[in-house]
């Protein structure tokens, strides 16, 4: 399955650049499972939904000054009601995530969009609540004179990757969900003759340690978060403390 035409905007390609948000629907028991426990599946799903909305809203806002089309690569399916609402309200182009692992799914998304005529494609995840909207413009600017742009995560992975042409070998033989992903991707890019630009590192929200740090940051620097996610993090902190979880 490929791209679905958006409901509000014209299905015709409007830009030479595409931003693809990779994310999951906030289904209890299927998202943020490494945070459960201490979070309940419902709490993890609430957090996931807030993170997704953050990236979508920041991406749409940034697209007003940086010309690119906004897409969303959906899991488990673009037919899920959560994504249909996003499509209707935000005018996103929807894709299904297709592939046996993350690398295969990203390669499929890149290939599909390059096949549609895009000349720059950037993929971003939904796990960095402090990611500023200016990141997207920086990524596309980097692709003007680099083959590859990476946004490294503090856990050794990456929260963003962009290309100006297909590079299928870049996504093979990578141990996904390990602390070697970004380093091995850069090494492979070098072996393929690809020039790489790096964006500032940010913290992914994947583990309890990340949740603890981000709860603290939401208290000390709330303006780096959306009001919605800052509120979700504070509510989770209060609930976890009431369960005698050690967050401080």
PDB file of C-alpha atoms in Angstrom:
ATOM      1  CA  UNK A   1       0.000   0.000   0.000  1.00  0.00           C
ATOM      2  CA  UNK A   2       1.273   3.486  -0.828  1.00  0.00           C
ATOM      3  CA  UNK A   3       0.356   7.071  -0.336  1.00  0.00           C
ATOM      4  CA  UNK A   4      -3.237   8.067   0.201  1.00  0.00           C
ATOM      5  CA  UNK A   5      -4.350  11.429  -1.201  1.00  0.00           C
ATOM      6  CA  UNK A   6      -4.995  14.046   1.483  1.00  0.00           C
ATOM      7  CA  UNK A   7      -8.551  15.133   2.097  1.00  0.00           C
ATOM      8  CA  UNK A   8      -8.024  18.862   2.396  1.00  0.00           C
ATOM      9  CA  UNK A   9      -5.053  19.726   0.199  1.00  0.00           C
ATOM     10  CA  UNK A  10      -4.653  18.928  -3.466  1.00  0.00           C
ATOM     11  CA  UNK A  11      -3.233  15.471  -4.111  1.00  0.00           C
ATOM     12  CA  UNK A  12      -0.791  17.048  -6.563  1.00  0.00           C
ATOM     13  CA  UNK A  13       2.758  17.356  -5.311  1.00  0.00           C
ATOM     14  CA  UNK A  14       3.354  20.940  -4.207  1.00  0.00           C
ATOM     15  CA  UNK A  15       7.012  20.834  -3.217  1.00  0.00           C
ATOM     16  CA  UNK A  16      10.275  19.142  -4.122  1.00  0.00           C
ATOM     17  CA  UNK A  17      10.832  18.245  -0.466  1.00  0.00           C
ATOM     18  CA  UNK A  18       8.908  15.909   1.823  1.00  0.00           C
ATOM     19  CA  UNK A  19       8.963  15.491   5.597  1.00  0.00           C
ATOM     20  CA  UNK A  20       7.793  12.073   6.757  1.00  0.00           C
ATOM     21  CA  UNK A  21       6.786  11.612  10.390  1.00  0.00           C
ATOM     22  CA  UNK A  22       7.212   7.994  11.486  1.00  0.00           C
ATOM     23  CA  UNK A  23       4.830   7.127  14.289  1.00  0.00           C
ATOM     24  CA  UNK A  24       2.428   4.703  15.912  1.00  0.00           C
ATOM     25  CA  UNK A  25      -1.218   5.160  16.794  1.00  0.00           C
ATOM     26  CA  UNK A  26      -1.668   5.537  20.583  1.00  0.00           C
ATOM     27  CA  UNK A  27      -3.035   2.043  21.178  1.00  0.00           C
ATOM     28  CA  UNK A  28      -2.749   0.848  24.810  1.00  0.00           C
ATOM     29  CA  UNK A  29      -0.406  -2.107  25.077  1.00  0.00           C
ATOM     30  CA  UNK A  30       1.274  -1.402  21.727  1.00  0.00           C
ATOM     31  CA  UNK A  31       3.212   1.803  22.407  1.00  0.00           C
ATOM     32  CA  UNK A  32       5.911   2.823  24.880  1.00  0.00           C
ATOM     33  CA  UNK A  33       5.921  -0.707  26.259  1.00  0.00           C
ATOM     34  CA  UNK A  34       9.399  -0.254  27.755  1.00  0.00           C
ATOM     35  CA  UNK A  35       7.834   2.281  30.126  1.00  0.00           C
ATOM     36  CA  UNK A  36       5.266  -0.258  31.342  1.00  0.00           C
ATOM     37  CA  UNK A  37       5.558  -0.684  34.263  1.00  0.00           C
ATOM     38  CA  UNK A  38       5.646   1.743  35.980  1.00  0.00           C
ATOM     39  CA  UNK A  39       3.267   3.367  33.487  1.00  0.00           C
ATOM     40  CA  UNK A  40      -0.003   1.653  32.726  1.00  0.00           C
ATOM     41  CA  UNK A  41      -0.752   0.869  29.062  1.00  0.00           C
ATOM     42  CA  UNK A  42      -3.351   3.654  29.020  1.00  0.00           C
ATOM     43  CA  UNK A  43      -0.873   6.186  30.417  1.00  0.00           C
ATOM     44  CA  UNK A  44       1.726   5.151  27.857  1.00  0.00           C
ATOM     45  CA  UNK A  45      -0.841   5.571  25.080  1.00  0.00           C
ATOM     46  CA  UNK A  46      -1.756   9.052  26.319  1.00  0.00           C
ATOM     47  CA  UNK A  47       1.915  10.008  26.274  1.00  0.00           C
ATOM     48  CA  UNK A  48       2.333   8.578  22.779  1.00  0.00           C
ATOM     49  CA  UNK A  49      -0.625  10.528  21.453  1.00  0.00           C
ATOM     50  CA  UNK A  50       0.745  13.765  22.854  1.00  0.00           C
ATOM     51  CA  UNK A  51       4.180  13.153  21.336  1.00  0.00           C
ATOM     52  CA  UNK A  52       2.698  12.468  17.908  1.00  0.00           C
ATOM     53  CA  UNK A  53       0.570  15.599  17.982  1.00  0.00           C
ATOM     54  CA  UNK A  54       3.609  17.656  19.023  1.00  0.00           C
ATOM     55  CA  UNK A  55       5.623  16.652  15.971  1.00  0.00           C
ATOM     56  CA  UNK A  56       2.701  17.067  13.584  1.00  0.00           C
ATOM     57  CA  UNK A  57       1.899  20.555  14.853  1.00  0.00           C
ATOM     58  CA  UNK A  58       5.528  21.694  14.801  1.00  0.00           C
ATOM     59  CA  UNK A  59       6.058  20.238  11.344  1.00  0.00           C
ATOM     60  CA  UNK A  60       2.984  21.962   9.958  1.00  0.00           C
ATOM     61  CA  UNK A  61       3.983  25.266  11.552  1.00  0.00           C
ATOM     62  CA  UNK A  62       7.522  25.060  10.168  1.00  0.00           C
ATOM     63  CA  UNK A  63       6.205  24.238   6.683  1.00  0.00           C
ATOM     64  CA  UNK A  64       4.799  27.767   6.489  1.00  0.00           C
ATOM     65  CA  UNK A  65       8.326  29.154   6.140  1.00  0.00           C
ATOM     66  CA  UNK A  66      10.203  26.120   4.769  1.00  0.00           C
ATOM     67  CA  UNK A  67       8.579  24.634   1.698  1.00  0.00           C
ATOM     68  CA  UNK A  68       7.956  20.902   2.092  1.00  0.00           C
ATOM     69  CA  UNK A  69       5.036  18.502   2.005  1.00  0.00           C
ATOM     70  CA  UNK A  70       4.063  16.854   5.300  1.00  0.00           C
ATOM     71  CA  UNK A  71       3.564  13.095   5.299  1.00  0.00           C
ATOM     72  CA  UNK A  72       2.927  10.534   8.032  1.00  0.00           C
ATOM     73  CA  UNK A  73       4.127   6.920   7.908  1.00  0.00           C
ATOM     74  CA  UNK A  74       1.530   5.082   9.965  1.00  0.00           C
ATOM     75  CA  UNK A  75       1.639   2.022  12.192  1.00  0.00           C
ATOM     76  CA  UNK A  76      -0.311  -0.226  12.410  1.00  0.00           C
ATOM     77  CA  UNK A  77      -2.239   1.173   9.409  1.00  0.00           C
ATOM     78  CA  UNK A  78      -3.161   4.469   7.808  1.00  0.00           C
ATOM     79  CA  UNK A  79      -6.780   3.310   8.101  1.00  0.00           C
ATOM     80  CA  UNK A  80      -6.667   3.627  11.902  1.00  0.00           C
ATOM     81  CA  UNK A  81      -9.092   6.303  13.089  1.00  0.00           C
ATOM     82  CA  UNK A  82      -6.300   8.245  14.819  1.00  0.00           C
ATOM     83  CA  UNK A  83      -4.534   8.783  11.505  1.00  0.00           C
ATOM     84  CA  UNK A  84      -7.724   9.471   9.583  1.00  0.00           C
ATOM     85  CA  UNK A  85      -8.430  12.319  12.004  1.00  0.00           C
ATOM     86  CA  UNK A  86      -4.895  13.660  11.499  1.00  0.00           C
ATOM     87  CA  UNK A  87      -5.352  13.435   7.751  1.00  0.00           C
ATOM     88  CA  UNK A  88      -8.617  15.336   7.917  1.00  0.00           C
ATOM     89  CA  UNK A  89      -7.463  18.039  10.334  1.00  0.00           C
ATOM     90  CA  UNK A  90      -3.856  18.510   9.247  1.00  0.00           C
ATOM     91  CA  UNK A  91      -3.966  17.703   5.524  1.00  0.00           C
ATOM     92  CA  UNK A  92      -1.218  15.099   5.783  1.00  0.00           C
ATOM     93  CA  UNK A  93      -0.237  12.600   3.128  1.00  0.00           C
ATOM     94  CA  UNK A  94      -0.540   9.156   4.731  1.00  0.00           C
ATOM     95  CA  UNK A  95       1.692   6.144   4.113  1.00  0.00           C
ATOM     96  CA  UNK A  96       1.700   2.705   5.645  1.00  0.00           C
ATOM     97  CA  UNK A  97       4.907   1.519   7.284  1.00  0.00           C
ATOM     98  CA  UNK A  98       5.886  -1.550   5.255  1.00  0.00           C
ATOM     99  CA  UNK A  99       8.863  -3.804   6.016  1.00  0.00           C
ATOM    100  CA  UNK A 100      10.195  -6.410   8.412  1.00  0.00           C
ATOM    101  CA  UNK A 101      12.326  -3.997  10.430  1.00  0.00           C
ATOM    102  CA  UNK A 102      12.753  -0.268  10.895  1.00  0.00           C
ATOM    103  CA  UNK A 103      15.417  -0.047   8.218  1.00  0.00           C
ATOM    104  CA  UNK A 104      13.221  -1.726   5.626  1.00  0.00           C
ATOM    105  CA  UNK A 105      10.299   0.522   6.540  1.00  0.00           C
ATOM    106  CA  UNK A 106      12.357   3.678   6.227  1.00  0.00           C
ATOM    107  CA  UNK A 107      13.880   2.583   2.926  1.00  0.00           C
ATOM    108  CA  UNK A 108      10.394   1.843   1.589  1.00  0.00           C
ATOM    109  CA  UNK A 109       9.198   5.320   2.564  1.00  0.00           C
ATOM    110  CA  UNK A 110      12.229   6.993   1.009  1.00  0.00           C
ATOM    111  CA  UNK A 111      11.886   5.009  -2.203  1.00  0.00           C
ATOM    112  CA  UNK A 112       8.175   5.708  -2.525  1.00  0.00           C
ATOM    113  CA  UNK A 113       8.592   9.432  -2.160  1.00  0.00           C
ATOM    114  CA  UNK A 114      11.607   9.654  -4.443  1.00  0.00           C
ATOM    115  CA  UNK A 115       9.585   7.702  -7.005  1.00  0.00           C
ATOM    116  CA  UNK A 116       6.912  10.402  -6.741  1.00  0.00           C
ATOM    117  CA  UNK A 117       9.447  13.022  -7.756  1.00  0.00           C
ATOM    118  CA  UNK A 118      10.618  14.455  -4.440  1.00  0.00           C
ATOM    119  CA  UNK A 119      14.264  15.536  -4.449  1.00  0.00           C
ATOM    120  CA  UNK A 120      14.763  15.781  -0.691  1.00  0.00           C
ATOM    121  CA  UNK A 121      13.118  13.476   1.842  1.00  0.00           C
ATOM    122  CA  UNK A 122      13.504  13.723   5.615  1.00  0.00           C
ATOM    123  CA  UNK A 123      12.151  11.177   8.100  1.00  0.00           C
ATOM    124  CA  UNK A 124      11.624  12.163  11.730  1.00  0.00           C
ATOM    125  CA  UNK A 125      10.403  10.138  14.695  1.00  0.00           C
ATOM    126  CA  UNK A 126       7.974  11.157  17.410  1.00  0.00           C
ATOM    127  CA  UNK A 127      10.045  10.393  20.517  1.00  0.00           C
ATOM    128  CA  UNK A 128      11.747  13.775  21.093  1.00  0.00           C
ATOM    129  CA  UNK A 129       9.324  16.144  22.858  1.00  0.00           C
ATOM    130  CA  UNK A 130      11.932  18.933  23.031  1.00  0.00           C
ATOM    131  CA  UNK A 131      12.668  18.944  19.285  1.00  0.00           C
ATOM    132  CA  UNK A 132      12.227  22.516  17.978  1.00  0.00           C
ATOM    133  CA  UNK A 133      10.407  23.168  14.736  1.00  0.00           C
ATOM    134  CA  UNK A 134      13.523  24.859  13.358  1.00  0.00           C
ATOM    135  CA  UNK A 135      15.090  21.398  13.097  1.00  0.00           C
ATOM    136  CA  UNK A 136      13.150  20.623   9.934  1.00  0.00           C
ATOM    137  CA  UNK A 137      14.424  23.640   8.048  1.00  0.00           C
ATOM    138  CA  UNK A 138      17.969  22.888   9.212  1.00  0.00           C
ATOM    139  CA  UNK A 139      17.658  19.331   7.901  1.00  0.00           C
ATOM    140  CA  UNK A 140      16.538  20.403   4.440  1.00  0.00           C
ATOM    141  CA  UNK A 141      19.209  23.096   4.257  1.00  0.00           C
ATOM    142  CA  UNK A 142      21.828  20.479   5.115  1.00  0.00           C
ATOM    143  CA  UNK A 143      20.699  18.376   2.167  1.00  0.00           C
ATOM    144  CA  UNK A 144      21.576  21.167  -0.249  1.00  0.00           C
ATOM    145  CA  UNK A 145      25.264  20.296   0.096  1.00  0.00           C
ATOM    146  CA  UNK A 146      25.247  16.866   1.779  1.00  0.00           C
ATOM    147  CA  UNK A 147      23.919  13.500   0.658  1.00  0.00           C
ATOM    148  CA  UNK A 148      22.713  12.547   4.133  1.00  0.00           C
ATOM    149  CA  UNK A 149      21.607  14.367   7.260  1.00  0.00           C
ATOM    150  CA  UNK A 150      21.334  12.675  10.662  1.00  0.00           C
ATOM    151  CA  UNK A 151      19.890  13.864  13.947  1.00  0.00           C
ATOM    152  CA  UNK A 152      21.670  11.741  16.566  1.00  0.00           C
ATOM    153  CA  UNK A 153      19.865  10.693  19.721  1.00  0.00           C
ATOM    154  CA  UNK A 154      21.635  10.534  23.069  1.00  0.00           C
ATOM    155  CA  UNK A 155      20.964   6.793  23.270  1.00  0.00           C
ATOM    156  CA  UNK A 156      23.065   6.070  20.179  1.00  0.00           C
ATOM    157  CA  UNK A 157      20.229   5.968  17.671  1.00  0.00           C
ATOM    158  CA  UNK A 158      18.906   8.832  15.596  1.00  0.00           C
ATOM    159  CA  UNK A 159      15.676  10.809  15.681  1.00  0.00           C
ATOM    160  CA  UNK A 160      15.953  12.126  12.111  1.00  0.00           C
ATOM    161  CA  UNK A 161      17.430  11.009   8.814  1.00  0.00           C
ATOM    162  CA  UNK A 162      17.279  12.713   5.436  1.00  0.00           C
ATOM    163  CA  UNK A 163      18.484  11.883   1.935  1.00  0.00           C
ATOM    164  CA  UNK A 164      18.575  13.561  -1.454  1.00  0.00           C
ATOM    165  CA  UNK A 165      18.525  10.248  -3.330  1.00  0.00           C
ATOM    166  CA  UNK A 166      17.735   6.592  -2.535  1.00  0.00           C
ATOM    167  CA  UNK A 167      20.416   4.715  -0.578  1.00  0.00           C
ATOM    168  CA  UNK A 168      19.016   1.213   0.106  1.00  0.00           C
ATOM    169  CA  UNK A 169      22.331  -0.183   1.381  1.00  0.00           C
ATOM    170  CA  UNK A 170      22.335   2.409   4.149  1.00  0.00           C
ATOM    171  CA  UNK A 171      19.606   0.462   5.958  1.00  0.00           C
ATOM    172  CA  UNK A 172      20.994  -3.071   5.738  1.00  0.00           C
ATOM    173  CA  UNK A 173      22.946  -4.944   8.426  1.00  0.00           C
ATOM    174  CA  UNK A 174      22.142  -2.385  11.130  1.00  0.00           C
ATOM    175  CA  UNK A 175      21.310  -3.716  14.632  1.00  0.00           C
ATOM    176  CA  UNK A 176      18.188  -1.628  15.176  1.00  0.00           C
ATOM    177  CA  UNK A 177      17.205  -0.564  18.702  1.00  0.00           C
ATOM    178  CA  UNK A 178      20.820  -0.618  19.901  1.00  0.00           C
ATOM    179  CA  UNK A 179      23.258   2.114  20.883  1.00  0.00           C
ATOM    180  CA  UNK A 180      25.272   1.521  17.703  1.00  0.00           C
ATOM    181  CA  UNK A 181      22.673   2.599  15.149  1.00  0.00           C
ATOM    182  CA  UNK A 182      23.890   6.143  14.491  1.00  0.00           C
ATOM    183  CA  UNK A 183      27.593   5.267  14.540  1.00  0.00           C
ATOM    184  CA  UNK A 184      27.170   2.320  12.195  1.00  0.00           C
ATOM    185  CA  UNK A 185      24.950   4.357   9.881  1.00  0.00           C
ATOM    186  CA  UNK A 186      27.622   7.043   9.623  1.00  0.00           C
ATOM    187  CA  UNK A 187      30.279   4.399   8.985  1.00  0.00           C
ATOM    188  CA  UNK A 188      28.162   2.794   6.287  1.00  0.00           C
ATOM    189  CA  UNK A 189      27.464   6.179   4.705  1.00  0.00           C
ATOM    190  CA  UNK A 190      31.196   6.808   4.486  1.00  0.00           C
ATOM    191  CA  UNK A 191      31.744   3.431   2.834  1.00  0.00           C
ATOM    192  CA  UNK A 192      29.035   4.299   0.298  1.00  0.00           C
ATOM    193  CA  UNK A 193      30.650   7.636  -0.486  1.00  0.00           C
ATOM    194  CA  UNK A 194      27.841   9.662   1.071  1.00  0.00           C
ATOM    195  CA  UNK A 195      28.625  12.993   2.708  1.00  0.00           C
ATOM    196  CA  UNK A 196      26.905  13.430   6.080  1.00  0.00           C
ATOM    197  CA  UNK A 197      25.680  16.465   8.005  1.00  0.00           C
ATOM    198  CA  UNK A 198      24.869  16.178  11.704  1.00  0.00           C
ATOM    199  CA  UNK A 199      22.162  18.036  13.601  1.00  0.00           C
ATOM    200  CA  UNK A 200      22.286  18.681  17.367  1.00  0.00           C
ATOM    201  CA  UNK A 201      21.688  15.616  19.564  1.00  0.00           C
ATOM    202  CA  UNK A 202      18.460  15.193  21.528  1.00  0.00           C
ATOM    203  CA  UNK A 203      17.051  12.726  24.022  1.00  0.00           C
ATOM    204  CA  UNK A 204      14.614  10.090  22.811  1.00  0.00           C
ATOM    205  CA  UNK A 205      11.842   9.116  25.195  1.00  0.00           C
ATOM    206  CA  UNK A 206      12.156   5.339  25.194  1.00  0.00           C
ATOM    207  CA  UNK A 207      13.199   4.228  28.673  1.00  0.00           C
ATOM    208  CA  UNK A 208      12.285   5.014  32.271  1.00  0.00           C
ATOM    209  CA  UNK A 209      15.564   6.923  32.602  1.00  0.00           C
ATOM    210  CA  UNK A 210      14.501   9.163  29.722  1.00  0.00           C
ATOM    211  CA  UNK A 211      11.102   9.728  31.297  1.00  0.00           C
ATOM    212  CA  UNK A 212      12.724  10.742  34.574  1.00  0.00           C
ATOM    213  CA  UNK A 213      15.028  13.249  32.872  1.00  0.00           C
ATOM    214  CA  UNK A 214      12.282  14.738  30.717  1.00  0.00           C
ATOM    215  CA  UNK A 215       9.919  15.103  33.673  1.00  0.00           C
ATOM    216  CA  UNK A 216      12.648  17.125  35.377  1.00  0.00           C
ATOM    217  CA  UNK A 217      13.221  19.232  32.268  1.00  0.00           C
ATOM    218  CA  UNK A 218       9.495  19.870  31.896  1.00  0.00           C
ATOM    219  CA  UNK A 219       9.551  21.369  35.392  1.00  0.00           C
ATOM    220  CA  UNK A 220      12.708  23.441  34.980  1.00  0.00           C
ATOM    221  CA  UNK A 221      12.272  24.517  31.341  1.00  0.00           C
ATOM    222  CA  UNK A 222       8.608  24.031  30.429  1.00  0.00           C
ATOM    223  CA  UNK A 223       8.797  26.279  27.359  1.00  0.00           C
ATOM    224  CA  UNK A 224      10.898  23.670  25.545  1.00  0.00           C
ATOM    225  CA  UNK A 225       7.840  21.397  25.589  1.00  0.00           C
ATOM    226  CA  UNK A 226       4.365  21.917  24.221  1.00  0.00           C
ATOM    227  CA  UNK A 227       1.888  22.845  26.981  1.00  0.00           C
ATOM    228  CA  UNK A 228       0.081  19.574  26.256  1.00  0.00           C
ATOM    229  CA  UNK A 229       3.122  17.336  26.721  1.00  0.00           C
ATOM    230  CA  UNK A 230       4.393  19.322  29.707  1.00  0.00           C
ATOM    231  CA  UNK A 231       0.999  18.712  31.298  1.00  0.00           C
ATOM    232  CA  UNK A 232       1.074  15.003  30.470  1.00  0.00           C
ATOM    233  CA  UNK A 233       4.553  14.627  31.962  1.00  0.00           C
ATOM    234  CA  UNK A 234       3.532  16.451  35.139  1.00  0.00           C
ATOM    235  CA  UNK A 235       0.425  14.299  35.488  1.00  0.00           C
ATOM    236  CA  UNK A 236       2.513  11.151  35.039  1.00  0.00           C
ATOM    237  CA  UNK A 237       5.015  12.370  37.626  1.00  0.00           C
ATOM    238  CA  UNK A 238       2.220  12.951  40.134  1.00  0.00           C
ATOM    239  CA  UNK A 239       0.690   9.540  39.489  1.00  0.00           C
ATOM    240  CA  UNK A 240       4.006   7.728  39.721  1.00  0.00           C
ATOM    241  CA  UNK A 241       4.881   9.448  42.973  1.00  0.00           C
ATOM    242  CA  UNK A 242       1.545   8.401  44.380  1.00  0.00           C
ATOM    243  CA  UNK A 243       2.529   4.811  43.555  1.00  0.00           C
ATOM    244  CA  UNK A 244       5.823   5.271  45.396  1.00  0.00           C
ATOM    245  CA  UNK A 245       7.866   5.213  42.161  1.00  0.00           C
ATOM    246  CA  UNK A 246      11.303   6.768  42.549  1.00  0.00           C
ATOM    247  CA  UNK A 247      11.572   9.618  40.083  1.00  0.00           C
ATOM    248  CA  UNK A 248      13.662  12.092  42.017  1.00  0.00           C
TER     249      UNK A 248
END
